Short mmCIF file of C-alpha atoms in Angstrom, two decimals:
data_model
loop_
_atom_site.label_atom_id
_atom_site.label_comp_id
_atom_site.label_asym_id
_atom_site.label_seq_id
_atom_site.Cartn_x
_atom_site.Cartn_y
_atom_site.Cartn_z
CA UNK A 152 0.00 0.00 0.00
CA UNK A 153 1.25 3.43 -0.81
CA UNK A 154 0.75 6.44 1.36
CA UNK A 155 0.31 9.80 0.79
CA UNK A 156 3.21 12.25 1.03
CA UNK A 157 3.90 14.27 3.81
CA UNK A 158 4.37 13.20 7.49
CA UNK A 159 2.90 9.90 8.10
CA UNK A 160 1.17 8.68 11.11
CA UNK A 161 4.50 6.31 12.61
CA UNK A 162 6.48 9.82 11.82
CA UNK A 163 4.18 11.44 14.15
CA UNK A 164 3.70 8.96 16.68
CA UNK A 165 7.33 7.96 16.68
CA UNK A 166 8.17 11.91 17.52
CA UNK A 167 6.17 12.18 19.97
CA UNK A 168 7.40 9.15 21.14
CA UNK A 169 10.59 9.98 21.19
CA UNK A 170 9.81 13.67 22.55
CA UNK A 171 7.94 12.08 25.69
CA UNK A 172 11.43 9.71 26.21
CA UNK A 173 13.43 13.04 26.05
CA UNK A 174 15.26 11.78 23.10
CA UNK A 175 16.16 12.80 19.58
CA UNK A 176 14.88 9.93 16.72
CA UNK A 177 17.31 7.75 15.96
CA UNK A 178 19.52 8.18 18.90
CA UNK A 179 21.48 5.58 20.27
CA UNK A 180 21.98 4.20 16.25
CA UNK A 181 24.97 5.05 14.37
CA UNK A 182 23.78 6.86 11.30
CA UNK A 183 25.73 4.46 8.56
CA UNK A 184 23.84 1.39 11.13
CA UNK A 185 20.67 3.15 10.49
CA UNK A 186 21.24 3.73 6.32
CA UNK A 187 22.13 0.23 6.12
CA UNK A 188 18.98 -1.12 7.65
CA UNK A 189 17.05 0.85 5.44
CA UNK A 190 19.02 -0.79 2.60
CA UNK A 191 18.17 -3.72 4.08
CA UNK A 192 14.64 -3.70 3.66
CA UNK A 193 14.05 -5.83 1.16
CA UNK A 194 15.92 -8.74 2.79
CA UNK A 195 13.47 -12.03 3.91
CA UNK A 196 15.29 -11.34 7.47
CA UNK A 197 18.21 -10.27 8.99
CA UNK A 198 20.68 -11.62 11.22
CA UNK A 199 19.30 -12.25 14.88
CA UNK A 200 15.70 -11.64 13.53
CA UNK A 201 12.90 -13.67 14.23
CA UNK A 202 10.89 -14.00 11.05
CA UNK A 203 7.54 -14.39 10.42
CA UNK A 204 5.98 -15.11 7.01
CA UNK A 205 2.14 -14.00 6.37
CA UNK A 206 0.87 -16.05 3.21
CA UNK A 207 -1.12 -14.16 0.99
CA UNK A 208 -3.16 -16.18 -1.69
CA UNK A 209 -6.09 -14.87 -4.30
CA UNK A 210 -9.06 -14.56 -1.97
CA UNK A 211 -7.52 -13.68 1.07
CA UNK A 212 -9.62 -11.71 3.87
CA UNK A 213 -7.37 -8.38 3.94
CA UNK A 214 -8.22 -8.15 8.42
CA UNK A 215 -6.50 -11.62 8.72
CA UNK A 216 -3.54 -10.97 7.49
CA UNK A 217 -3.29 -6.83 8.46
CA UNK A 218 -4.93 -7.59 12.33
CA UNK A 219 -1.59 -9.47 12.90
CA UNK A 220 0.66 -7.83 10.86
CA UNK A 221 -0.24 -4.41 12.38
CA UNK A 222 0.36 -6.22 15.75
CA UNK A 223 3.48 -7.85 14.96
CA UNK A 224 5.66 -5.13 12.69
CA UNK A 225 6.62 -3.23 15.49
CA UNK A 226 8.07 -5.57 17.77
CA UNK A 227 11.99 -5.35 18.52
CA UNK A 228 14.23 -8.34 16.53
CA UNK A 229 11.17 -9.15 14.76
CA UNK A 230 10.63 -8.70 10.65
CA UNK A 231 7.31 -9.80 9.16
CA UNK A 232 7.44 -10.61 5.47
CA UNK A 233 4.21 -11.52 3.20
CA UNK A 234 4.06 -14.38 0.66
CA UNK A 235 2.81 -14.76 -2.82
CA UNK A 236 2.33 -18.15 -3.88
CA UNK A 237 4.25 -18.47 -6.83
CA UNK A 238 4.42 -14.59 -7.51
CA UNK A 239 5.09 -11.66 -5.78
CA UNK A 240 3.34 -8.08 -6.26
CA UNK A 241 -0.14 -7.07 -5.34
CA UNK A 242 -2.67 -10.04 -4.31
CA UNK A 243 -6.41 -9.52 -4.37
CA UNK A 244 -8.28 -10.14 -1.24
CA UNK A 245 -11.55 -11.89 -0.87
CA UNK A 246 -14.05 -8.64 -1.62
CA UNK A 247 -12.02 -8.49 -5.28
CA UNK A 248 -11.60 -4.48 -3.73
CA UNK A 249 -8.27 -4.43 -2.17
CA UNK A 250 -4.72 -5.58 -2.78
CA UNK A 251 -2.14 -6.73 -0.58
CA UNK A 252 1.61 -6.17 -1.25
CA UNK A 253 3.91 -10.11 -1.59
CA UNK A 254 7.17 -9.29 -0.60
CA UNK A 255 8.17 -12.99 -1.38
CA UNK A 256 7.24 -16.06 -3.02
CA UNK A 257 7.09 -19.60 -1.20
CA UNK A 258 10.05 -20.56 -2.86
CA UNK A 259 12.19 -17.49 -1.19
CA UNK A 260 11.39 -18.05 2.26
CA UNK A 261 11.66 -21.94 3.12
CA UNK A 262 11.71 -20.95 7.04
CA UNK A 263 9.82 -19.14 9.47
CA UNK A 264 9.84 -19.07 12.98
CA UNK A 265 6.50 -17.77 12.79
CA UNK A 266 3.86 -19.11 9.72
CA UNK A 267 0.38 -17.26 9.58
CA UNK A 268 -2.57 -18.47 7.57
CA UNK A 269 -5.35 -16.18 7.26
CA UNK A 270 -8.49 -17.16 5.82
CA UNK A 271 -10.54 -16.14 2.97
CA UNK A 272 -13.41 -16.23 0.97
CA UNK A 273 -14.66 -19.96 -0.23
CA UNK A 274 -13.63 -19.81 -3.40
CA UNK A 275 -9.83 -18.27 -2.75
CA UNK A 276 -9.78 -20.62 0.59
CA UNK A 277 -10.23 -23.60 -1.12
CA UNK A 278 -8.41 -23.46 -3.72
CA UNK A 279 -5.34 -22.21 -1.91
CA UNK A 280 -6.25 -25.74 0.37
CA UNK A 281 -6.12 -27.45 -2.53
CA UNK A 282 -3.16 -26.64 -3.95
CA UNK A 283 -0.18 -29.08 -3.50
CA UNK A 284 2.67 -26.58 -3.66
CA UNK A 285 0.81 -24.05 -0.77
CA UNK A 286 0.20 -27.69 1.15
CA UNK A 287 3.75 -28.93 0.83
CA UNK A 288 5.01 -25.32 1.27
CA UNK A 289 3.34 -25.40 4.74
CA UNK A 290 4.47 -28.73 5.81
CA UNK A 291 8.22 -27.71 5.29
CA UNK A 292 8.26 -24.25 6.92
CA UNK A 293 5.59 -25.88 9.51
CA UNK A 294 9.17 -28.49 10.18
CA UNK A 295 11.39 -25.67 11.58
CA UNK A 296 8.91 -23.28 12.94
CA UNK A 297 8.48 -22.21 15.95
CA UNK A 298 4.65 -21.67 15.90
CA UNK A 299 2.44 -21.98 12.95
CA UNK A 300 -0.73 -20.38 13.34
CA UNK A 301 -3.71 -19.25 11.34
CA UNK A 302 -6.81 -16.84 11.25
CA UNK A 303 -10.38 -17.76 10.74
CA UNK A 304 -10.36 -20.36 8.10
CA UNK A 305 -7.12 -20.08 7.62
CA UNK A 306 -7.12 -23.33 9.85
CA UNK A 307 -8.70 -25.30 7.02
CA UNK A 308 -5.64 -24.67 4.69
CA UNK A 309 -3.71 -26.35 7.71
CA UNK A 310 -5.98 -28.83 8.00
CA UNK A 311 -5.79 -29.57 4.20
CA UNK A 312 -1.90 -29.73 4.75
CA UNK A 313 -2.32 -32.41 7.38
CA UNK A 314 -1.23 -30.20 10.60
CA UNK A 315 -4.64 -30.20 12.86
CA UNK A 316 -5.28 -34.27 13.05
CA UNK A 317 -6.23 -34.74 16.32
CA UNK A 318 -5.48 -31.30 17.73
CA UNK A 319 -7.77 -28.64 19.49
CA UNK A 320 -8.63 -25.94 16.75
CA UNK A 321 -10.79 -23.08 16.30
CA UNK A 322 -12.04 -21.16 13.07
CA UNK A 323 -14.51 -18.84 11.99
CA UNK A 324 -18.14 -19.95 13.60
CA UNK A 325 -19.76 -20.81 10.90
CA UNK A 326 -16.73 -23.47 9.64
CA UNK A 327 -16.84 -25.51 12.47
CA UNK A 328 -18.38 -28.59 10.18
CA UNK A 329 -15.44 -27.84 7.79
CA UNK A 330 -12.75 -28.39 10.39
CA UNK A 331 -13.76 -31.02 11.91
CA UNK A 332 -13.33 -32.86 8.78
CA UNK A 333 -10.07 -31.79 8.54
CA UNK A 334 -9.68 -34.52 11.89
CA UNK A 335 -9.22 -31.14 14.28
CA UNK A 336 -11.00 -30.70 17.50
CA UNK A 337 -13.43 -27.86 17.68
CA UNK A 338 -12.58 -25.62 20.31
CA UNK A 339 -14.77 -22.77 20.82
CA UNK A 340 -12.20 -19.84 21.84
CA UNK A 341 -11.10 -16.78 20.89
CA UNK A 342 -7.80 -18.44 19.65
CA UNK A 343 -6.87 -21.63 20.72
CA UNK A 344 -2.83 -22.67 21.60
CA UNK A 345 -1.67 -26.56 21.40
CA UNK A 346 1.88 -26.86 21.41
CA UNK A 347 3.43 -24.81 18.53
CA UNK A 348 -0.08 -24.39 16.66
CA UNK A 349 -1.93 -21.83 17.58
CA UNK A 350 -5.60 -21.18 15.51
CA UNK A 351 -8.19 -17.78 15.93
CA UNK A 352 -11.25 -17.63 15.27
CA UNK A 353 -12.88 -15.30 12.69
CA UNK A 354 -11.14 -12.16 11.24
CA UNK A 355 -11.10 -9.99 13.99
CA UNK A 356 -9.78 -12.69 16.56
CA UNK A 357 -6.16 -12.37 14.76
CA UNK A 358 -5.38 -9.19 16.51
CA UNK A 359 -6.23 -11.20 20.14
CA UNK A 360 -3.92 -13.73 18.65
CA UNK A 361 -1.19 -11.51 17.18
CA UNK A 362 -0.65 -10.31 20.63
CA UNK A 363 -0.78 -13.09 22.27
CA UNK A 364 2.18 -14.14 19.97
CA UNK A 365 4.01 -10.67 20.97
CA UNK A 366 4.13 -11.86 24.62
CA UNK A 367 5.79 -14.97 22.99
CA UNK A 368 8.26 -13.19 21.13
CA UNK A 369 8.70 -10.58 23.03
CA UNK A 370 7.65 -10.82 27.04
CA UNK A 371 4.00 -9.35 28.27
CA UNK A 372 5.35 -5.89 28.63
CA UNK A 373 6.16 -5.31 25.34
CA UNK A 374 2.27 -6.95 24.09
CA UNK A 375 0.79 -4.57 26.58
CA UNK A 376 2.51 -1.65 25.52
CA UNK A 377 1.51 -2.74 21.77
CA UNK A 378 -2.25 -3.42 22.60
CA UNK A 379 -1.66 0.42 24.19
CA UNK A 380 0.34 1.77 20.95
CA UNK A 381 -2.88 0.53 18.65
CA UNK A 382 -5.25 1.29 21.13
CA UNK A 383 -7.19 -1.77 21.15
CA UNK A 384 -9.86 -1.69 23.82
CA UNK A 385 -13.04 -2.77 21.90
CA UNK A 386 -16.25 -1.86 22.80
CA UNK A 387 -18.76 -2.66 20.06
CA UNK A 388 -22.14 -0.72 19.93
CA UNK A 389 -23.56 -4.28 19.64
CA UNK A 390 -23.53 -7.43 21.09
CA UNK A 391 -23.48 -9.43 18.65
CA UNK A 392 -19.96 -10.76 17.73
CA UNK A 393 -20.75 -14.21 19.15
CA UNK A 394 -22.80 -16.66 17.22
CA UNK A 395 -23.75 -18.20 20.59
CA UNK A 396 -25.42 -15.03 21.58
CA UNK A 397 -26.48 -14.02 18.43
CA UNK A 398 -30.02 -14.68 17.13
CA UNK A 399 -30.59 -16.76 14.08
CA UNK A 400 -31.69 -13.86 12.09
CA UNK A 401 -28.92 -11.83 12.73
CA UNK A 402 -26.89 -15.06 11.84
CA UNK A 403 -28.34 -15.69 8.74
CA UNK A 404 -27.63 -12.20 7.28
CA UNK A 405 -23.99 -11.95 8.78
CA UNK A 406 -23.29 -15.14 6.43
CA UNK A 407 -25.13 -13.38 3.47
CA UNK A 408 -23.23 -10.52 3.80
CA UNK A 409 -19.83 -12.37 3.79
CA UNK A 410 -20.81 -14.48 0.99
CA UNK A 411 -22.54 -11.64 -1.25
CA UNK A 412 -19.35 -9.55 -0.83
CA UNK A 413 -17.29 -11.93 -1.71
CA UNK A 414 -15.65 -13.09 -5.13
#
């Protein structure tokens, strides 16, 4: 995504940042450390990183891979890096509307520490599932990781790849049939950890999940002071964001909406 140009909003917030610290940006780092790090931008990862790789397929939904990312980009010795399939360049999400950046393809990044599947619409979910190189792709980074994780059904391209047999898992509501075919065990939380796999629930569960894998990578203080830094403290004007609570209308449309919006 390209912004505007004049001072952007991490400009602003990272001067007054720095202002409330008492200290000038960029102190502390040696400007030629500082030009070479923005040289190295376009690296998968840099030495002493902890990487995590984001795939991004045709049919994505844009929240469940951006509610983590915007969680996870700003966390010290950590570089997040999205993934095109077989291409990289802008990748349409579910609603046909938006595009997402690749930075990579699957065949530049074999390893992860982190690997995050977000879900999508059924027809860009599926056939992402079904395709042998994403599925084989995920097995081998899925090897050396240190978690591999997903977001809404995002869990049934894991499943597909053979990772949730047998193992407590949680998707979007109204998927629960879907993964338990996959052999996982439904789980009805907000995201749901068994060993290194961790699963969320739909869309908006990523973020609860994205910091819940800051305080992995990077202790509780620094995933408190990020929940702070986005200022995420929901409080919906409706209570409605649980299908157990929700009526069946209300039910009924939510799933019309999703499907009529998407491609």
């Amino acid at each position: 995504m390209h912004t505007s140009t004049g001072p952007g909003r991490r400009g602003l917030l990272g001067t007054a940042v720095a202002g409330a610290l008492g200290i000038a940006a960029g102190a502390g780092t040696p400007a030629h450390a500082r030009s070479a790090a923005a040289g190295a931008g376009a690296d998968a990862s840099r030495p002493g990183e902890r990487l995590v790789a984001i795939l991004l397929y045709d049919g994505f939904t844009a929240l469940d891979a951006v509610g983590p990312y915007e969680v996870l980009c700003r966390v010290p010795g950590v570089r997040v890096v999205t993934v095109g399939i077989r291409q990289t360049g802008p990748v349409r999400t579910d609603t046909g509307e938006l595009s997402v950046t690749a930075e990579r393809t699957m065949a530049e990044v074999p390893a992860a520490d982190v690997l995050l599947i977000p879900g999508g619409g059924p027809r860009g979910q599926s056939a992402a599932g079904a395709d042998a190189a994403v599925q084989r792709w995920i097995r081998r980074v899925d090897r050396g990781s240190v978690w591999t994780t997903s977001v809404c059904t995002g869990s049934l391209i894991l499943g597909a790849a053979g990772l949730l047999r047998g193992v407590p898992a949680t998707t979007h509501w109204a998927a629960r049939p879907l993964l338990e075919r996959t052999g996982a065990v439904w789980t009805e939380r907000r995201f749901v950890e068994h060993g290194k796999i961790i699963t969320a629930a739909g869309v908006s569960a990523g973020i609860d999940m994205g910091l819940h894998l800051v305080s992995r990578l990077a202790g509780d203080d620094v995933a408190r002071a990020t929940q702070l830094g986005v200022e995420y403290d929901p409080a919906p004007p409706f209570d409605s964001g649980n299908a157990g609570t929700a009526d069946e209308r209300t039910k009924q449309l939510a799933l019309k909406l999703l499907n009529d919006a998407s491609l």
